[in-house]
Coordinates of C-alpha atoms and ligand atoms in Angstrom, one line a residue:
M1 CA -27.0 13.4 -15.7
K2 CA -27.5 10.5 -13.2
K3 CA -28.4 11.1 -9.6
A4 CA -27.4 9.3 -6.4
V5 CA -27.5 9.9 -2.7
L6 CA -24.6 9.4 -0.3
T7 CA -25.9 9.1 3.3
I8 CA -23.4 9.9 6.0
H9 CA -23.7 9.3 9.8
P10 CA -20.9 11.3 11.4
D11 CA -22.1 10.1 14.9
K12 CA -21.8 6.4 14.0
K13 CA -18.1 5.8 14.5
L14 CA -16.9 2.5 13.2
S15 CA -13.1 2.1 13.4
H16 CA -9.8 3.8 13.4
I17 CA -8.2 4.0 10.0
A18 CA -4.6 3.0 10.6
P19 CA -2.2 5.3 8.6
E20 CA -0.5 2.1 7.5
L21 CA -3.4 1.4 5.1
Y22 CA -1.6 3.9 2.9
G23 CA 1.7 2.1 2.9
Q24 CA 4.0 1.4 0.0
F25 CA 6.3 -1.4 -1.1
S26 CA 9.8 -1.2 -2.5
E27 CA 11.7 -4.1 -4.0
H28 CA 15.0 -4.8 -5.6
L29 CA 13.2 -5.1 -8.9
G30 CA 13.7 -3.2 -12.2
R31 CA 14.3 0.5 -11.4
C32 CA 12.6 0.7 -8.1
I33 CA 15.7 1.0 -5.9
Y34 CA 18.6 1.7 -8.3
D35 CA 17.8 4.5 -10.8
G36 CA 14.6 4.9 -8.7
V37 CA 14.8 6.1 -5.0
F38 CA 18.5 5.6 -4.8
V39 CA 21.0 7.3 -7.1
G40 CA 24.1 7.3 -4.9
E41 CA 25.9 10.2 -3.3
S42 CA 28.0 10.9 -6.4
S43 CA 25.0 11.4 -8.7
D44 CA 24.4 14.7 -10.4
I45 CA 20.7 14.3 -9.4
P46 CA 20.1 16.2 -6.2
N47 CA 20.2 13.7 -3.4
T48 CA 20.8 13.4 0.3
N49 CA 23.1 10.5 1.2
G50 CA 22.2 8.9 -2.1
M51 CA 18.4 9.3 -1.9
R52 CA 16.7 11.4 -4.6
N53 CA 15.4 14.6 -2.9
D54 CA 12.5 15.0 -5.4
I55 CA 11.2 11.5 -4.6
V56 CA 11.7 11.9 -0.8
D57 CA 9.8 15.2 -1.0
A58 CA 7.0 13.7 -3.0
L59 CA 6.6 10.7 -0.6
R60 CA 6.8 13.0 2.5
N61 CA 4.0 15.0 1.0
L62 CA 1.8 11.8 1.0
N63 CA 2.5 11.3 4.7
L64 CA 3.8 7.9 3.7
P65 CA 3.4 5.8 6.9
V66 CA 5.3 2.6 6.2
L67 CA 7.6 1.2 3.5
R68 CA 8.1 -2.5 2.9
W69 CA 11.5 -3.8 1.8
P70 CA 13.6 -5.6 0.3
G71 CA 10.9 -7.7 -1.5
G72 CA 8.7 -9.5 -2.6
C73 CA 10.2 -12.5 -4.2
F74 CA 13.7 -10.9 -3.7
A75 CA 13.3 -11.1 0.1
D76 CA 13.5 -14.8 0.1
E77 CA 16.9 -14.8 -1.7
Y78 CA 18.2 -11.7 0.2
H79 CA 21.0 -12.3 2.7
W80 CA 21.3 -9.1 4.7
K81 CA 25.0 -9.4 5.5
D82 CA 25.7 -9.0 1.8
G83 CA 24.4 -5.4 2.1
I84 CA 26.3 -4.0 5.0
G85 CA 29.9 -2.6 5.4
P86 CA 32.1 -1.0 2.9
K87 CA 30.4 -0.9 -0.5
E88 CA 33.4 -2.2 -2.4
N89 CA 33.4 -5.4 -0.3
R90 CA 29.7 -6.1 -0.8
R91 CA 28.9 -9.4 -2.5
K92 CA 27.5 -9.2 -6.0
I93 CA 24.6 -11.6 -6.6
I94 CA 22.2 -12.4 -9.4
N95 CA 18.7 -11.2 -8.9
S96 CA 17.3 -14.5 -10.1
N97 CA 13.6 -13.6 -9.8
W98 CA 13.8 -10.3 -11.6
G99 CA 15.6 -10.4 -14.9
G100 CA 18.9 -12.0 -13.7
F101 CA 20.5 -8.6 -13.3
V102 CA 23.5 -8.3 -11.1
E103 CA 22.7 -6.8 -7.7
D104 CA 25.7 -5.1 -6.2
N105 CA 24.1 -4.7 -2.8
S106 CA 25.0 -1.0 -2.6
F107 CA 21.6 -0.4 -1.2
G108 CA 21.3 -2.4 2.0
T109 CA 20.0 -2.1 5.6
H110 CA 21.7 1.2 6.4
E111 CA 20.6 2.8 3.1
F112 CA 17.0 1.6 3.6
M113 CA 16.8 2.9 7.1
E114 CA 18.2 6.2 5.9
L115 CA 15.5 6.3 3.3
C116 CA 12.8 5.7 6.0
R117 CA 14.4 8.4 8.2
Q118 CA 14.3 10.9 5.4
I119 CA 10.7 10.1 4.4
D120 CA 9.8 9.8 8.1
C121 CA 8.0 6.4 7.8
E122 CA 8.1 3.1 9.6
P123 CA 10.4 0.4 8.0
Y124 CA 8.7 -2.9 7.3
I125 CA 11.4 -5.6 6.9
A126 CA 10.6 -8.7 4.9
I127 CA 12.9 -11.5 6.3
N128 CA 14.2 -14.4 4.2
L129 CA 12.6 -17.7 5.2
G130 CA 12.8 -19.3 1.8
S131 CA 16.6 -19.6 1.3
G132 CA 17.8 -18.2 4.6
T133 CA 18.3 -19.6 8.1
I134 CA 16.8 -19.0 11.4
Q135 CA 20.2 -17.8 12.7
E136 CA 20.4 -15.3 9.9
A137 CA 16.9 -13.9 10.6
A138 CA 17.6 -13.7 14.3
D139 CA 20.9 -11.9 13.7
W140 CA 19.3 -9.4 11.4
V141 CA 16.8 -8.4 14.1
E142 CA 19.6 -8.2 16.7
Y143 CA 21.9 -6.2 14.3
M144 CA 19.1 -3.6 13.7
T145 CA 17.6 -3.3 17.2
A146 CA 20.0 -4.4 19.9
K147 CA 21.4 -1.5 22.0
D148 CA 24.1 -3.2 24.1
T149 CA 27.5 -4.4 23.3
S150 CA 26.8 -7.7 21.5
S151 CA 29.1 -8.3 18.6
L152 CA 26.2 -7.6 16.1
A153 CA 25.3 -4.3 17.8
E154 CA 29.0 -3.4 17.7
L155 CA 29.2 -4.3 14.0
R156 CA 26.2 -2.0 13.3
K157 CA 28.0 0.8 15.2
E158 CA 31.3 0.2 13.2
N159 CA 29.1 0.5 10.1
G160 CA 28.0 4.0 11.2
Q161 CA 24.8 3.5 13.1
E162 CA 25.4 4.1 16.8
E163 CA 21.8 3.9 18.1
P164 CA 19.6 0.9 17.4
W165 CA 16.9 1.5 14.9
K166 CA 13.2 1.1 15.8
V167 CA 11.8 -1.7 13.7
K168 CA 8.2 -2.5 14.4
Y169 CA 7.1 -4.5 11.4
I170 CA 8.8 -7.7 10.3
G171 CA 7.3 -10.2 7.7
I172 CA 8.8 -13.7 7.8
G173 CA 8.8 -15.1 4.3
N174 CA 7.1 -13.9 1.2
E175 CA 4.7 -15.8 -1.0
N176 CA 6.1 -19.1 0.4
W177 CA 3.4 -20.9 -1.5
G178 CA 5.3 -19.8 -4.7
C179 CA 8.5 -17.9 -5.2
G180 CA 9.3 -18.1 -1.5
G181 CA 9.9 -21.9 -1.6
S182 CA 6.8 -23.6 -3.0
M183 CA 5.8 -24.8 0.4
S184 CA 2.6 -26.3 1.6
A185 CA 0.7 -24.3 4.2
D186 CA 1.4 -26.7 7.1
Y187 CA 5.1 -26.9 6.3
Y188 CA 5.3 -23.1 6.1
A189 CA 3.4 -22.7 9.4
N190 CA 5.9 -24.9 11.2
E191 CA 8.8 -23.1 9.7
Y192 CA 7.2 -19.7 10.5
K193 CA 6.8 -20.6 14.1
R194 CA 10.4 -21.6 14.5
Y195 CA 11.7 -18.4 12.8
Q196 CA 9.4 -16.0 14.7
Q197 CA 10.5 -17.6 18.0
F198 CA 14.0 -16.4 17.5
C199 CA 13.2 -12.8 16.4
K200 CA 13.5 -11.1 19.8
P201 CA 12.3 -7.7 21.1
Y202 CA 15.7 -6.3 21.8
S203 CA 16.0 -3.1 23.8
G204 CA 12.2 -2.7 24.2
N205 CA 11.7 -2.9 20.4
A206 CA 8.3 -4.6 20.3
L207 CA 8.0 -6.5 17.0
Y208 CA 4.7 -6.8 15.0
K209 CA 5.2 -10.1 13.2
I210 CA 3.5 -10.9 9.9
A211 CA 3.2 -14.4 8.6
C212 CA 2.9 -15.2 4.9
G213 CA -0.8 -15.4 4.1
P214 CA -2.7 -16.4 1.0
S215 CA -2.7 -15.3 -2.6
A216 CA -6.1 -13.9 -3.8
D217 CA -8.9 -16.3 -2.9
D218 CA -6.8 -19.2 -1.6
Y219 CA -8.9 -19.8 1.5
C220 CA -7.3 -23.2 2.0
W221 CA -3.9 -21.6 2.8
T222 CA -5.6 -19.2 5.3
R223 CA -7.4 -22.2 6.9
E224 CA -4.2 -24.3 7.2
L225 CA -2.1 -21.4 8.5
M226 CA -4.7 -20.1 11.0
S227 CA -5.2 -23.6 12.4
R228 CA -1.5 -23.8 13.2
I229 CA -0.6 -20.4 14.5
N230 CA -2.1 -18.1 17.2
H231 CA -1.6 -14.4 18.2
F232 CA 1.5 -15.3 20.3
H233 CA 3.2 -16.3 17.0
A234 CA 1.8 -13.6 14.7
N235 CA 0.2 -10.2 14.9
G236 CA -1.0 -10.3 11.3
I237 CA -1.1 -12.5 8.2
S238 CA -0.5 -11.1 4.7
L239 CA -2.7 -11.2 1.7
H240 CA -1.5 -10.5 -1.9
Y241 CA -4.1 -9.7 -4.5
Y242 CA -3.2 -7.9 -7.7
T243 CA -5.7 -6.4 -10.3
I244 CA -5.0 -8.2 -13.6
P245 CA -7.5 -7.1 -16.2
T246 CA -7.9 -10.5 -17.7
G247 CA -7.7 -12.3 -14.3
S248 CA -4.8 -14.4 -15.8
F249 CA -1.0 -14.0 -15.4
E250 CA -0.5 -15.5 -18.8
K251 CA -1.8 -12.5 -20.7
K252 CA -2.6 -9.6 -18.5
G253 CA -3.3 -6.8 -21.0
N254 CA -1.7 -3.5 -21.9
A255 CA -1.2 -0.6 -19.5
I256 CA -2.3 2.2 -21.8
N257 CA -4.0 0.5 -24.8
F258 CA -7.2 -1.1 -23.6
T259 CA -10.8 -1.3 -24.7
E260 CA -13.8 -0.2 -22.8
K261 CA -14.6 -3.8 -22.1
E262 CA -11.1 -4.3 -20.7
Y263 CA -11.5 -1.3 -18.5
Y264 CA -14.7 -2.7 -17.0
E265 CA -13.1 -6.1 -16.6
T266 CA -10.2 -4.3 -14.7
I267 CA -12.7 -2.7 -12.4
F268 CA -14.5 -6.0 -11.9
Q269 CA -11.3 -7.7 -10.9
T270 CA -10.4 -4.8 -8.6
L271 CA -13.8 -5.0 -6.8
R272 CA -13.1 -8.7 -6.1
M273 CA -10.8 -7.3 -3.3
E274 CA -13.9 -6.9 -1.1
E275 CA -15.1 -10.5 -1.5
I276 CA -11.6 -11.8 -1.0
I277 CA -11.0 -9.8 2.2
N278 CA -14.4 -10.9 3.5
G279 CA -13.7 -14.5 2.6
H280 CA -10.4 -14.6 4.5
L281 CA -11.8 -12.7 7.5
R282 CA -14.5 -15.3 7.7
V283 CA -11.9 -18.1 7.8
M284 CA -9.8 -16.2 10.3
D285 CA -12.8 -15.6 12.6
K286 CA -13.2 -19.3 13.0
F287 CA -9.8 -19.7 14.6
D288 CA -9.4 -16.2 16.1
P289 CA -12.9 -15.1 17.2
E290 CA -11.4 -12.3 19.3
H291 CA -9.7 -10.8 16.2
K292 CA -6.2 -10.8 17.7
I293 CA -4.6 -11.4 14.3
D294 CA -4.9 -8.7 11.7
L295 CA -5.1 -8.9 7.9
V296 CA -2.2 -7.1 6.2
V297 CA -2.7 -6.6 2.4
D298 CA 1.0 -6.1 1.8
E299 CA 0.9 -6.3 -2.0
W300 CA -1.9 -4.9 -4.2
G301 CA -2.2 -2.9 -7.4
T302 CA -2.5 -3.3 -11.1
W303 CA -0.3 -5.6 -13.0
Y304 CA -0.1 -5.4 -16.8
D305 CA 2.0 -7.0 -19.5
E306 CA 5.5 -5.6 -19.8
E307 CA 6.0 -2.9 -22.4
P308 CA 6.7 -4.4 -25.8
G309 CA 10.5 -4.5 -26.3
A310 CA 11.2 -3.9 -22.6
D311 CA 13.7 -6.1 -20.6
S312 CA 11.7 -8.9 -19.0
G313 CA 11.5 -8.9 -15.2
V314 CA 11.5 -5.1 -14.9
L315 CA 7.8 -4.6 -14.5
Y316 CA 7.8 -1.0 -15.5
Q317 CA 4.3 0.2 -16.6
Q318 CA 2.5 3.5 -17.3
N319 CA -0.3 4.6 -15.1
T320 CA -3.6 6.0 -16.4
M321 CA -6.8 7.3 -15.0
R322 CA -7.9 3.6 -15.0
D323 CA -5.2 3.0 -12.3
A324 CA -6.4 6.1 -10.4
I325 CA -9.9 4.5 -10.3
V326 CA -8.4 1.2 -9.2
A327 CA -6.5 2.9 -6.4
A328 CA -9.6 4.9 -5.2
L329 CA -11.8 1.8 -5.1
N330 CA -9.2 -0.3 -3.2
L331 CA -8.6 2.5 -0.7
N332 CA -12.3 2.9 -0.1
I333 CA -12.5 -0.9 0.5
F334 CA -9.5 -0.8 2.9
N335 CA -11.0 2.1 4.9
K336 CA -14.3 0.2 5.2
H337 CA -12.4 -2.8 6.6
S338 CA -10.2 -0.8 8.9
D339 CA -11.5 -2.7 11.9
R340 CA -9.5 -5.8 10.7
I341 CA -7.0 -4.5 8.1
A342 CA -3.9 -3.1 9.9
M343 CA -1.8 -2.3 6.8
A344 CA -1.9 -2.3 3.0
N345 CA 1.1 -1.7 0.7
I346 CA 0.6 -0.8 -2.9
A347 CA 3.1 -2.4 -5.3
Q348 CA 5.4 -0.6 -5.9
V349 CA 6.6 2.9 -4.9
V350 CA 8.7 3.9 -7.9
N351 CA 9.0 2.6 -11.5
V352 CA 7.4 -0.8 -10.8
L353 CA 3.8 -1.9 -11.3
Q354 CA 1.3 0.6 -10.0
A355 CA 3.9 3.2 -9.0
M356 CA 3.5 6.6 -7.4
I357 CA 6.4 7.9 -9.3
L358 CA 8.1 7.2 -12.6
T359 CA 11.7 8.4 -13.3
D360 CA 13.7 9.2 -16.5
G361 CA 17.2 10.4 -15.7
A362 CA 16.8 13.6 -13.7
Q363 CA 13.1 13.9 -14.3
I364 CA 10.2 12.4 -12.4
I365 CA 6.5 12.3 -12.9
K366 CA 3.8 11.7 -10.4
T367 CA 1.2 9.3 -11.6
P368 CA -2.6 9.5 -11.4
T369 CA -2.3 6.9 -8.6
Y370 CA -0.1 9.4 -6.7
E371 CA -2.8 12.0 -7.0
V372 CA -5.3 9.6 -5.4
F373 CA -3.0 8.8 -2.5
N374 CA -2.5 12.6 -2.1
M375 CA -6.3 13.2 -2.1
Y376 CA -7.0 10.3 0.4
K377 CA -4.3 11.1 2.9
E378 CA -6.6 12.9 5.3
H379 CA -8.3 9.5 6.0
Q380 CA -5.0 8.5 7.8
N381 CA -5.6 8.3 11.5
A382 CA -9.2 9.4 11.2
T383 CA -12.2 7.4 12.3
L384 CA -14.4 5.6 9.7
V385 CA -18.0 6.6 10.0
K386 CA -21.1 4.8 8.7
S387 CA -22.0 5.8 5.1
S388 CA -23.7 4.3 2.1
I389 CA -24.2 5.3 -1.5
D390 CA -26.6 4.4 -4.3
A391 CA -24.0 2.4 -6.2
L392 CA -25.8 2.7 -9.6
S393 CA -24.4 0.4 -12.2
S394 CA -22.3 0.7 -15.3
G395 CA -20.5 -1.5 -17.8
C396 CA -20.5 -2.9 -21.4
D397 CA -20.6 -6.1 -23.3
G398 CA -21.9 -8.1 -20.4
V399 CA -19.5 -6.8 -17.8
T400 CA -21.4 -4.9 -15.1
I401 CA -20.0 -3.1 -12.1
P402 CA -21.3 -0.8 -9.4
A403 CA -20.3 2.6 -10.6
L404 CA -20.0 4.5 -7.3
S405 CA -17.8 3.7 -4.3
E406 CA -17.3 5.8 -1.2
S407 CA -15.8 6.0 2.3
V408 CA -16.1 8.7 5.0
S409 CA -14.1 9.5 8.0
I410 CA -14.0 12.1 10.7
S411 CA -10.9 13.4 12.5
E412 CA -11.0 13.0 16.2
A413 CA -9.4 16.4 16.7
D414 CA -12.0 19.2 17.1
S415 CA -11.8 21.7 14.3
P416 CA -10.2 25.1 15.1
S417 CA -13.5 26.7 15.8
G418 CA -13.7 24.7 19.0
N419 CA -17.5 24.3 19.0
G420 CA -17.4 20.5 19.0
S421 CA -17.3 20.4 15.2
K422 CA -15.2 17.8 13.4
K423 CA -13.3 17.6 10.2
I424 CA -14.8 15.2 7.8
T425 CA -13.2 13.6 4.7
I426 CA -15.5 12.1 2.0
T427 CA -14.0 10.2 -0.9
V428 CA -16.1 9.1 -3.8
A429 CA -15.1 7.4 -7.1
N430 CA -17.3 7.3 -10.2
A431 CA -16.1 4.3 -12.2
S432 CA -18.6 4.7 -15.0
L433 CA -17.2 5.8 -18.3
A434 CA -20.6 6.9 -19.5
D435 CA -22.4 8.7 -16.8
D436 CA -21.7 12.1 -15.1
T437 CA -23.5 11.8 -11.8
E438 CA -24.9 14.3 -9.3
I439 CA -24.4 13.1 -5.8
E440 CA -26.4 14.5 -2.9
L441 CA -24.4 14.3 0.4
C442 CA -27.0 13.8 3.2
L443 CA -26.2 14.3 6.9
P444 CA -28.8 13.5 9.6
E445 CA -31.0 16.5 10.4
T446 CA -29.1 17.2 13.6
T447 CA -25.8 17.6 11.8
Q448 CA -24.7 20.5 9.5
F449 CA -21.9 21.2 7.1
I450 CA -20.4 24.5 8.2
G451 CA -17.9 26.8 6.7
E452 CA -15.3 26.2 4.0
A453 CA -15.3 23.0 2.1
T454 CA -12.3 22.0 0.0
I455 CA -13.3 19.9 -3.0
S456 CA -10.6 18.1 -5.0
L457 CA -11.5 16.5 -8.3
L458 CA -9.4 14.1 -10.3
H459 CA -10.9 13.7 -13.7
D460 CA -9.7 12.9 -17.2
E461 CA -10.3 10.6 -20.1
V462 CA -9.7 7.0 -18.9
H463 CA -6.6 6.5 -21.1
S464 CA -4.9 9.8 -20.0
Y465 CA -1.6 9.6 -18.3
N466 CA 1.3 11.9 -17.4
T467 CA 4.5 11.9 -19.5
F468 CA 7.9 13.4 -19.1
G469 CA 6.8 15.9 -21.8
Q470 CA 3.5 16.6 -20.1
P471 CA 4.0 15.8 -16.4
E472 CA 0.8 17.4 -15.1
K473 CA -1.7 16.3 -17.7
V474 CA -3.6 14.3 -15.1
K475 CA -3.7 16.3 -11.9
A476 CA -6.4 16.9 -9.2
A477 CA -8.0 20.3 -9.3
E478 CA -9.0 21.9 -6.0
R479 CA -11.7 24.5 -5.3
K480 CA -13.2 26.0 -2.2
E481 CA -16.9 26.6 -1.4
T482 CA -18.8 27.7 1.6
W483 CA -21.2 25.1 2.8
N484 CA -24.1 25.3 5.2
G485 CA -27.0 22.9 6.0
N486 CA -27.3 19.2 6.1
K487 CA -27.4 18.5 2.3
Q488 CA -24.9 19.4 -0.4
I489 CA -24.5 18.4 -4.0
I490 CA -21.3 17.4 -5.7
T491 CA -21.0 16.4 -9.4
L492 CA -18.7 13.6 -10.4
P493 CA -18.0 13.4 -14.2
A494 CA -17.7 10.0 -15.7
C495 CA -14.3 8.5 -14.7
S496 CA -13.5 10.7 -11.8
I497 CA -12.6 10.8 -8.1
C498 CA -13.7 13.4 -5.7
K499 CA -12.5 14.3 -2.2
V500 CA -14.4 16.7 0.1
H501 CA -12.7 17.9 3.2
C502 CA -14.8 20.2 5.4
T503 CA -16.3 20.7 8.8
V504 CA -19.5 19.2 10.3
C505 CA -21.2 20.2 13.5
I506 CA -23.6 18.0 15.4
T507 CA -26.1 20.6 16.7
S508 CA -28.2 18.3 19.0
K509 CA -29.0 14.7 19.6
Ligands
AHR601 O1 5.5 -7.1 -6.8 C1 6.1 -8.0 -7.7 C2 6.1 -9.4 -7.1 O2 4.7 -9.8 -7.0 C3 6.6 -9.6 -5.8 O3 8.0 -9.7 -5.7 C4 6.0 -10.9 -5.3 O4 5.8 -11.0 -3.9 C5 4.7 -10.9 -6.1 O5 4.4 -12.1 -6.7

């Protein structure tokens, strides 16, 4: 058994963890929307206004804070007027990015807002800059948010929504260096500035505007963009970074059949997120030293080759313990950068890439990644505190990774005992496939763990995944212990993730 120490300083508060770091992404791609979250009112699958009840319940359970829509690459060919009004009149288009399937637009703005209402999350609207017009973008914002009697507000009312919706987050363009128009950064920046100017804060609806930022480690894009925009134009810039085991889109690797070496390469690629975030923040700092523009990681997650024989452009993939480790590592990284990252959206919520939920007819399964989001949800809205861990190291065939990763937060609300104690959430991942590890949690001498600790452990063989026949094969187990004193030991088996939720009390300074 290996040993490590995790040192925690509950009195050293670092930054607020925005709930939006636990956001999700939904795109008109494969079976994410149709045959995913949306089955239509006439479906035999239990639904409310067409939204699957089981999926809505599962996402509510995660306290899902924000959902991005309608894309992705789809966003830059989406014309919002195609998706409003009587369904039989809605325009049918070809989803040219994703398989060339016919999109009947039966899920549009009203349906998406209804989904967000049911989940109780913020909508994040990705506006078409690539093939749209400024007028179209401006009209969409007015249609959604204007209160008065403008023709667009009246049209929204005729379509069944009397009150304007609250829409905080808008992204203007998606991957405009690629599928969103193959633009250069300076051309995009000028376009972005024009578009954002005409997206107005109707009826007191303050907009948080997100410009299309870089892919992975493209620091040149960030430099060009940041040199041309300021915080009057944008509240945040996006970053897309996917974990591809081989590091190459040409041949990404299989979702369930992978070697030990491929596993460690996957973890290596995932941990690059830290270096990539730091690299972009350094560039942003030069142009925005007061940190008025946030980083928004609005696409991340694993991306494998499509299943053999599957339709291309559907991006359905299984989700194993490897994905759970990837999710845990990324979420720890986001927590630790919560001073500068305002939002992160895993791709994608249902049936696409690193999904929370997979569906097959009336059945759903929650993936190992869902389990991680469920374990980590107490970090939302808490305060990151200083912590450090002996990372140890692991790997094989020349690939070496730090095995342990952690983040720790305290909740600002006093615990019910009312003695100044705080709730603490500690999340640790053990990415080693070889070493079970005993981790000593150490508080300063003046601070004690007190009372009941809830310990959740997600652990299985790295290739394990849930199936429709065995939907709960990979599931976190929870136990309770009574903890006292300033040191406690937890044991993390190889390939596991642990969450501790308990109370700490600072006895004296
Ligand atoms: O998530 C799938 C695709 O990945 C998105 O549509 C695009 O933005 C990215 O390239």
